Coordinates of C-alpha atoms in Angstrom, one line a residue:
M1 CA 36.1 -1.6 -12.3
S2 CA 32.7 0.0 -11.9
V3 CA 30.1 -1.4 -9.4
A4 CA 26.5 -1.6 -10.5
V5 CA 24.2 0.3 -8.2
A6 CA 20.6 -0.9 -8.0
P7 CA 18.2 1.9 -8.9
A8 CA 16.3 3.4 -6.0
R9 CA 12.7 2.4 -5.7
L10 CA 10.1 5.1 -6.2
V11 CA 8.9 4.7 -2.7
D12 CA 12.4 5.5 -1.5
H13 CA 12.2 8.9 -3.2
F14 CA 8.8 9.5 -1.7
E15 CA 10.0 8.7 1.8
A16 CA 12.4 11.6 1.7
G17 CA 9.7 14.0 0.5
L18 CA 9.0 15.8 -2.7
D19 CA 9.4 19.4 -3.8
A20 CA 5.6 19.6 -4.0
P21 CA 2.9 17.3 -2.8
I22 CA 1.5 14.7 -5.3
C23 CA -2.0 15.2 -3.9
L24 CA -3.0 18.1 -1.8
T25 CA -6.3 17.7 0.2
W26 CA -8.0 21.0 0.7
E27 CA -11.0 21.4 3.0
L28 CA -12.7 24.6 1.8
T29 CA -15.3 24.8 4.6
Y30 CA -16.5 23.0 7.7
A31 CA -20.1 23.8 6.8
C32 CA -22.1 20.7 6.0
N33 CA -25.8 19.9 5.5
L34 CA -25.2 16.4 6.9
A35 CA -23.8 15.2 10.2
C36 CA -22.0 11.9 9.4
V37 CA -21.1 10.0 12.6
H38 CA -17.6 9.3 11.4
C39 CA -16.7 12.8 10.0
L40 CA -13.0 13.1 10.2
S41 CA -13.2 16.9 10.6
S42 CA -16.2 17.1 12.9
S43 CA -17.9 19.3 10.3
G44 CA -21.3 21.0 10.5
R45 CA -20.9 24.8 11.0
R46 CA -18.7 27.1 9.0
D47 CA -15.7 28.7 10.7
P48 CA -16.0 32.6 10.3
R49 CA -12.2 32.7 9.8
E50 CA -12.3 30.6 6.6
L51 CA -10.2 31.7 3.7
S52 CA -11.7 34.3 1.4
T53 CA -12.2 33.8 -2.3
E54 CA -9.1 35.9 -3.1
E55 CA -7.0 34.0 -0.6
C56 CA -8.2 30.7 -2.2
K57 CA -7.1 32.1 -5.6
S58 CA -3.8 33.1 -4.3
I59 CA -3.2 29.6 -3.0
I60 CA -4.1 28.2 -6.4
D61 CA -1.6 30.6 -8.0
E62 CA 1.0 29.2 -5.7
L63 CA 0.1 25.6 -6.4
Q64 CA 0.4 26.3 -10.1
R65 CA 3.9 27.7 -9.6
M66 CA 4.8 24.6 -7.6
Q67 CA 3.3 22.4 -10.4
V68 CA 0.9 20.6 -8.1
F69 CA -1.0 18.4 -10.5
Y70 CA -4.4 18.4 -8.7
V71 CA -6.1 19.1 -5.4
N72 CA -8.7 16.9 -3.6
I73 CA -11.3 19.4 -2.3
G74 CA -13.5 18.4 0.5
G75 CA -15.1 19.7 3.7
G76 CA -17.6 19.7 5.2
E77 CA -19.6 19.9 2.0
P78 CA -17.6 22.1 -0.3
T79 CA -20.4 22.9 -2.7
V80 CA -22.1 24.8 0.2
R81 CA -19.6 27.6 -0.2
R82 CA -21.0 30.4 -2.3
D83 CA -17.8 30.7 -4.3
F84 CA -17.2 27.0 -4.8
W85 CA -17.7 27.0 -8.6
E86 CA -15.6 30.2 -8.9
V87 CA -12.7 28.6 -7.1
L88 CA -13.1 25.4 -9.1
D89 CA -13.1 27.3 -12.4
Y90 CA -10.1 29.4 -11.3
A91 CA -8.1 26.2 -10.4
T92 CA -8.7 24.4 -13.7
A93 CA -8.0 27.6 -15.7
H94 CA -4.6 27.8 -13.9
D95 CA -3.6 24.2 -14.6
V96 CA -4.6 22.7 -11.3
G97 CA -6.9 19.8 -11.6
V98 CA -9.7 19.4 -9.1
K99 CA -11.2 16.3 -7.6
F100 CA -14.0 17.1 -5.1
S101 CA -15.9 15.0 -2.7
T102 CA -19.6 15.6 -2.2
N103 CA -22.6 14.1 -0.6
G104 CA -24.5 14.8 -3.9
S105 CA -27.1 17.1 -2.4
R106 CA -26.3 19.9 -4.8
I107 CA -25.8 17.8 -8.0
T108 CA -28.7 19.1 -10.0
P109 CA -29.1 18.0 -13.7
A110 CA -27.6 21.3 -14.8
I111 CA -24.7 20.9 -12.5
A112 CA -24.1 17.4 -13.7
E113 CA -24.1 18.7 -17.3
R114 CA -21.6 21.3 -16.4
L115 CA -19.3 18.8 -14.7
A116 CA -19.5 16.5 -17.7
A117 CA -18.3 19.2 -20.0
A118 CA -15.5 20.4 -17.7
D119 CA -11.8 19.5 -18.2
Y120 CA -9.6 18.4 -15.3
V121 CA -12.5 17.9 -12.9
D122 CA -13.3 14.7 -11.1
V123 CA -16.1 14.0 -8.7
Q124 CA -16.4 11.7 -5.7
I125 CA -19.9 10.9 -4.3
S126 CA -19.8 9.6 -0.8
L127 CA -21.9 6.4 0.0
D128 CA -21.2 4.4 3.1
G129 CA -23.9 1.7 2.6
A130 CA -25.1 -0.2 -0.4
S131 CA -28.6 0.0 1.1
A132 CA -30.4 2.9 2.7
E133 CA -30.6 1.0 5.9
V134 CA -26.8 0.8 6.3
N135 CA -25.9 4.1 4.7
D136 CA -28.4 6.3 6.5
R137 CA -27.4 5.0 10.0
V138 CA -24.0 6.6 9.4
R139 CA -24.7 9.5 7.1
G140 CA -28.3 10.5 8.1
A141 CA -31.8 9.9 6.9
G142 CA -32.3 10.3 3.2
S143 CA -28.6 10.5 2.3
Y144 CA -28.7 7.2 0.4
A145 CA -31.4 8.4 -1.9
T146 CA -29.6 11.8 -2.3
A147 CA -26.4 10.1 -3.3
I148 CA -28.1 7.7 -5.8
R149 CA -30.0 10.5 -7.4
A150 CA -26.7 12.4 -7.9
M151 CA -25.2 9.4 -9.5
E152 CA -28.2 9.0 -11.8
R153 CA -27.8 12.7 -12.9
M154 CA -24.1 12.3 -13.4
H155 CA -24.6 9.2 -15.5
A156 CA -27.4 10.8 -17.5
S157 CA -25.1 13.8 -18.3
G158 CA -22.6 11.6 -19.9
F159 CA -20.0 11.9 -17.1
R160 CA -18.2 8.5 -17.0
G161 CA -15.7 7.4 -14.4
F162 CA -16.8 9.5 -11.5
K163 CA -16.0 7.9 -8.1
V164 CA -18.3 6.2 -5.7
S165 CA -16.4 6.8 -2.4
V166 CA -17.0 4.4 0.5
V167 CA -15.5 4.4 4.0
M168 CA -15.3 0.7 5.1
T169 CA -17.1 -0.1 8.4
R170 CA -18.1 -3.2 10.3
E171 CA -21.6 -2.8 8.8
N172 CA -20.7 -2.5 5.1
V173 CA -17.8 -4.9 4.5
S174 CA -20.3 -7.6 3.5
Q175 CA -21.6 -5.2 0.9
L176 CA -18.5 -5.0 -1.2
D177 CA -20.0 -6.8 -4.2
A178 CA -23.1 -4.6 -4.0
F179 CA -20.9 -1.4 -3.9
K180 CA -19.1 -2.6 -7.0
A181 CA -22.4 -3.3 -8.7
I182 CA -23.6 0.3 -8.0
A183 CA -20.4 1.7 -9.4
D184 CA -20.7 -0.5 -12.5
R185 CA -24.3 0.5 -12.9
F186 CA -23.4 4.1 -13.3
E187 CA -20.1 3.4 -15.2
A188 CA -18.3 4.9 -12.2
Q189 CA -15.2 3.7 -10.3
L190 CA -15.4 2.3 -6.8
R191 CA -13.1 3.9 -4.2
I192 CA -12.9 2.4 -0.8
T193 CA -11.0 3.9 2.1
R194 CA -10.3 3.1 5.7
L195 CA -12.3 4.3 8.7
R196 CA -10.0 6.5 10.9
P197 CA -10.6 7.4 14.6
S198 CA -10.4 11.1 13.7
G199 CA -12.9 13.8 14.4
R200 CA -16.3 12.4 15.2
G201 CA -14.9 9.1 14.0
A202 CA -13.1 8.8 17.3
D203 CA -16.4 8.4 19.0
V204 CA -17.6 5.5 16.9
W205 CA -14.4 3.8 15.8
A206 CA -14.5 1.1 18.4
E207 CA -18.0 0.1 17.3
L208 CA -17.6 0.6 13.6
H209 CA -14.1 -0.3 12.5
P210 CA -14.0 -3.7 10.8
T211 CA -13.2 -6.8 12.8
Q212 CA -10.1 -8.8 12.2
Q213 CA -12.0 -11.4 10.3
Q214 CA -13.6 -8.6 8.1
Q215 CA -10.1 -7.2 7.5
G216 CA -9.1 -10.5 6.0
E217 CA -12.3 -10.6 3.9
L218 CA -11.6 -7.1 2.6
Y219 CA -8.0 -8.1 1.8
Q220 CA -9.1 -11.1 -0.2
W221 CA -11.7 -9.0 -2.0
L222 CA -9.1 -6.4 -3.0
L223 CA -6.8 -9.1 -4.3
A224 CA -9.6 -10.2 -6.6
H225 CA -10.8 -6.7 -7.6
G226 CA -7.9 -4.4 -6.7
E227 CA -6.9 -3.3 -10.2
G228 CA -10.3 -1.8 -10.8
V229 CA -10.8 -0.4 -7.3
L230 CA -9.1 2.7 -5.8
T231 CA -8.1 2.7 -2.2
G232 CA -6.5 6.1 -1.7
D233 CA -3.5 4.1 -0.5
S234 CA -5.2 4.0 2.9
L235 CA -5.3 0.2 3.3
F236 CA -1.6 -0.6 3.1
H237 CA -1.7 -2.1 6.6
L238 CA -3.5 -5.1 5.0
S239 CA -0.4 -5.9 3.0
A240 CA 1.0 -7.7 6.1
Y241 CA -1.3 -10.6 5.1
G242 CA 1.2 -11.4 2.4
Q243 CA 0.8 -9.8 -1.0
S244 CA 1.2 -6.1 -1.3
L245 CA -1.9 -4.2 -2.5
P246 CA -1.6 -1.7 -5.4
G247 CA -0.3 1.7 -4.3
L248 CA 2.6 3.2 -2.5
N249 CA 2.2 1.1 0.7
L250 CA 3.6 4.1 2.6
C251 CA 2.4 6.7 5.0
G252 CA 2.7 9.8 2.8
A253 CA 2.0 12.3 5.6
G254 CA 4.2 15.4 5.0
R255 CA 6.1 13.5 2.3
V256 CA 3.8 13.4 -0.6
V257 CA 0.4 14.5 0.9
C258 CA -0.9 17.1 3.4
L259 CA -4.0 19.0 4.2
I260 CA -5.0 22.7 4.1
D261 CA -8.0 23.3 6.3
P262 CA -10.7 26.0 5.9
V263 CA -8.7 28.6 7.9
G264 CA -5.4 27.9 6.1
D265 CA -3.8 25.7 8.7
V266 CA -1.5 23.0 7.1
Y267 CA -1.5 19.5 8.6
A268 CA 0.7 16.6 7.7
C269 CA -2.3 14.3 7.1
P270 CA -6.0 14.8 6.3
F271 CA -6.8 12.3 9.0
A272 CA -4.6 13.9 11.7
I273 CA -6.2 17.3 12.4
H274 CA -4.4 18.0 15.7
D275 CA -1.9 20.5 16.9
A276 CA 0.7 17.7 17.0
F277 CA 0.6 17.5 13.2
L278 CA 0.2 21.2 12.5
A279 CA 3.0 22.4 10.2
G280 CA 2.0 26.1 9.7
N281 CA -0.5 28.3 8.0
V282 CA -0.7 29.5 4.4
R283 CA -1.5 33.1 5.6
A284 CA 2.0 33.4 7.1
P285 CA 4.9 34.9 5.1
G286 CA 6.1 32.5 2.4
G287 CA 2.7 30.9 2.1
F288 CA 2.1 27.2 1.5
A289 CA 5.4 26.6 -0.3
K290 CA 7.4 27.7 2.7
V291 CA 5.3 25.5 5.0
W292 CA 5.7 22.5 2.7
R293 CA 9.4 22.9 2.1
E294 CA 10.7 24.4 5.4
S295 CA 8.4 23.4 8.3
E296 CA 10.1 21.7 11.1
L297 CA 7.4 19.0 11.3
F298 CA 7.7 18.1 7.6
T299 CA 11.4 18.1 7.8
Q300 CA 11.2 15.7 10.7
L301 CA 8.7 13.4 8.9
R302 CA 11.0 13.1 5.9
R303 CA 14.0 11.9 7.9
P304 CA 14.4 8.1 8.2
Q305 CA 11.9 6.8 10.7
S306 CA 12.6 4.2 13.4
P307 CA 10.4 1.1 12.9
G308 CA 10.2 0.8 16.6
V309 CA 8.7 -2.4 17.9
C310 CA 7.5 -3.3 14.4
G311 CA 11.1 -3.5 13.1
S312 CA 11.4 -7.1 14.2
C313 CA 8.3 -8.2 12.3
T314 CA 8.9 -9.9 9.0
H315 CA 6.0 -8.0 7.4
Y316 CA 7.3 -4.5 8.3
D317 CA 8.5 -3.8 4.7
S318 CA 4.9 -4.4 3.5
C319 CA 2.8 -2.5 6.0
R320 CA 5.5 0.0 7.3
G321 CA 3.9 0.0 10.7
G322 CA 0.5 1.2 9.5
C323 CA -1.3 4.5 9.8
M324 CA 0.1 7.4 11.9
A325 CA -3.3 8.9 12.5
A326 CA -4.9 5.7 13.6
K327 CA -2.2 5.1 16.1
F328 CA -2.2 8.6 17.5
F329 CA -5.9 8.9 18.0
T330 CA -6.1 5.5 19.7
G331 CA -3.4 6.4 22.1
L332 CA -0.7 4.2 20.7
P333 CA 3.0 5.3 20.1
L334 CA 3.8 6.3 16.5
D335 CA 6.6 3.8 16.4
G336 CA 4.2 1.0 17.6
P337 CA 1.8 -1.3 15.7
D338 CA -1.2 -0.1 13.9
P339 CA -4.4 -0.6 16.1
E340 CA -5.7 -2.8 13.2
C341 CA -2.5 -4.7 12.7
V342 CA -3.7 -7.9 10.9
L343 CA -1.4 -10.0 13.0
G344 CA -3.1 -8.9 16.2
H345 CA -0.3 -6.8 17.7
G346 CA -2.5 -3.7 17.7
E347 CA -5.2 -5.4 19.8
H348 CA -2.5 -6.3 22.3
A349 CA -1.1 -2.8 22.3
L350 CA -4.6 -1.3 22.8
A351 CA -5.1 -3.6 25.8
V352 CA -2.0 -2.6 27.6
R353 CA -1.8 1.1 26.6
H354 CA -1.1 3.5 29.5
G355 CA -3.6 6.2 30.5
S356 CA -7.2 6.6 29.7
T357 CA -7.3 10.1 28.0
L358 CA -7.0 9.9 24.3
P359 CA -5.9 12.8 22.0
R360 CA -8.8 14.8 20.6
P361 CA -8.9 17.3 17.7
Q362 CA -8.9 20.9 19.0
A363 CA -11.8 22.0 16.9
D364 CA -15.3 20.6 16.8
H365 CA -17.6 22.2 14.2
S366 CA -20.6 19.8 14.8
R367 CA -24.0 21.5 14.8
R368 CA -24.9 19.9 18.1
R369 CA -22.9 22.7 19.8
P370 CA -24.5 26.2 20.0
P371 CA -22.7 28.8 17.8
D372 CA -19.9 30.7 19.6
R373 CA -20.6 33.8 17.6
A374 CA -23.5 35.3 15.7
C375 CA -21.6 35.0 12.4
D376 CA -21.4 31.2 12.8
E377 CA -24.2 30.5 10.3
D378 CA -26.2 27.3 10.3
P379 CA -25.0 25.5 7.1
V380 CA -28.5 24.1 6.5
T381 CA -29.8 27.7 6.3
V382 CA -26.9 28.6 3.9
F383 CA -27.7 25.5 1.8
L384 CA -31.4 26.4 1.5
R385 CA -30.9 30.0 0.6
V386 CA -27.9 29.9 -1.7
S387 CA -29.0 29.3 -5.3
A388 CA -27.2 27.2 -7.8
P389 CA -24.5 29.1 -9.8
S390 CA -25.9 31.0 -12.8
R391 CA -23.5 29.3 -15.2
A392 CA -25.0 25.9 -14.3
S393 CA -28.5 26.9 -15.1

């Protein structure tokens, strides 16, 4: 007599890791013409060791062989790189789709027309306030007007469905309807993600992360609008309120996602840029594929993880203990509760945590520091002197 075996859930396959990442985040440069207070990579100045154009193309060749569907390119401001458009064209010509995040400062009418005509390219324009007053306190004076102007140009070019990307903070949760209205106005899609205490975000997290009441408001809003709003699967900790939100509801670090930084270092998570989560470097023999498939860190992350103190919680299967990066950078154990646990366990854990020194990223590329070397160019100077690509004119 045969015994029926229930089919494995998709999330069960993902927990054990995949042969290639579903989504690879790739920060092309740390150079940026803004200085957002919550920047997860502490961007500002370029790193003189960043990957060359040919090295970038070699990585794309490797991703094509691995059948990585698309990469999410960020920074810094990726369009500041002189070869950004060359790298983008090379990726799409080699069957690797590109979604890139931008502050919109280089989206000229010609660039918008070019993007509208491109295949396998998506664009995320960052906006962290539905008004200039709220947005510019986080992203800098004039950044709201810059982002809206970029959206106007994208819409005028005929590009439909680009993303309006919002990091949720204590100051903008009340603006959710207004964000949705902005996205609808430009026939775009709203994407909201969680504020992490990573990079410069560690300095402002305590003041900017949503209150527990606001977390509940955000959850209810997502239940009402979730099918039409993307979350980057970053808000799965809210599922402990009861009903699971759309998405994997799983920390995919080292399992289905990872990060390549501008110098080729591979981290388990885009929000955990720290030596504790460094898996290797693409410049080493075997390249990215060897890091993804054989690194000790990724192998460890793909093993069954102990639920720790959260195992006794009836909501563990929904929130899976929350975000690894949020726990790490607030000094909480990785098998402990998320600092924003909706049941309040994180607040208690923060109150009784031992020691006062919190982990910090090893690299700070903020422009507030003087350059270490003469070749560390000011990205604002680069931005002003580099002309738009000739193909976009």
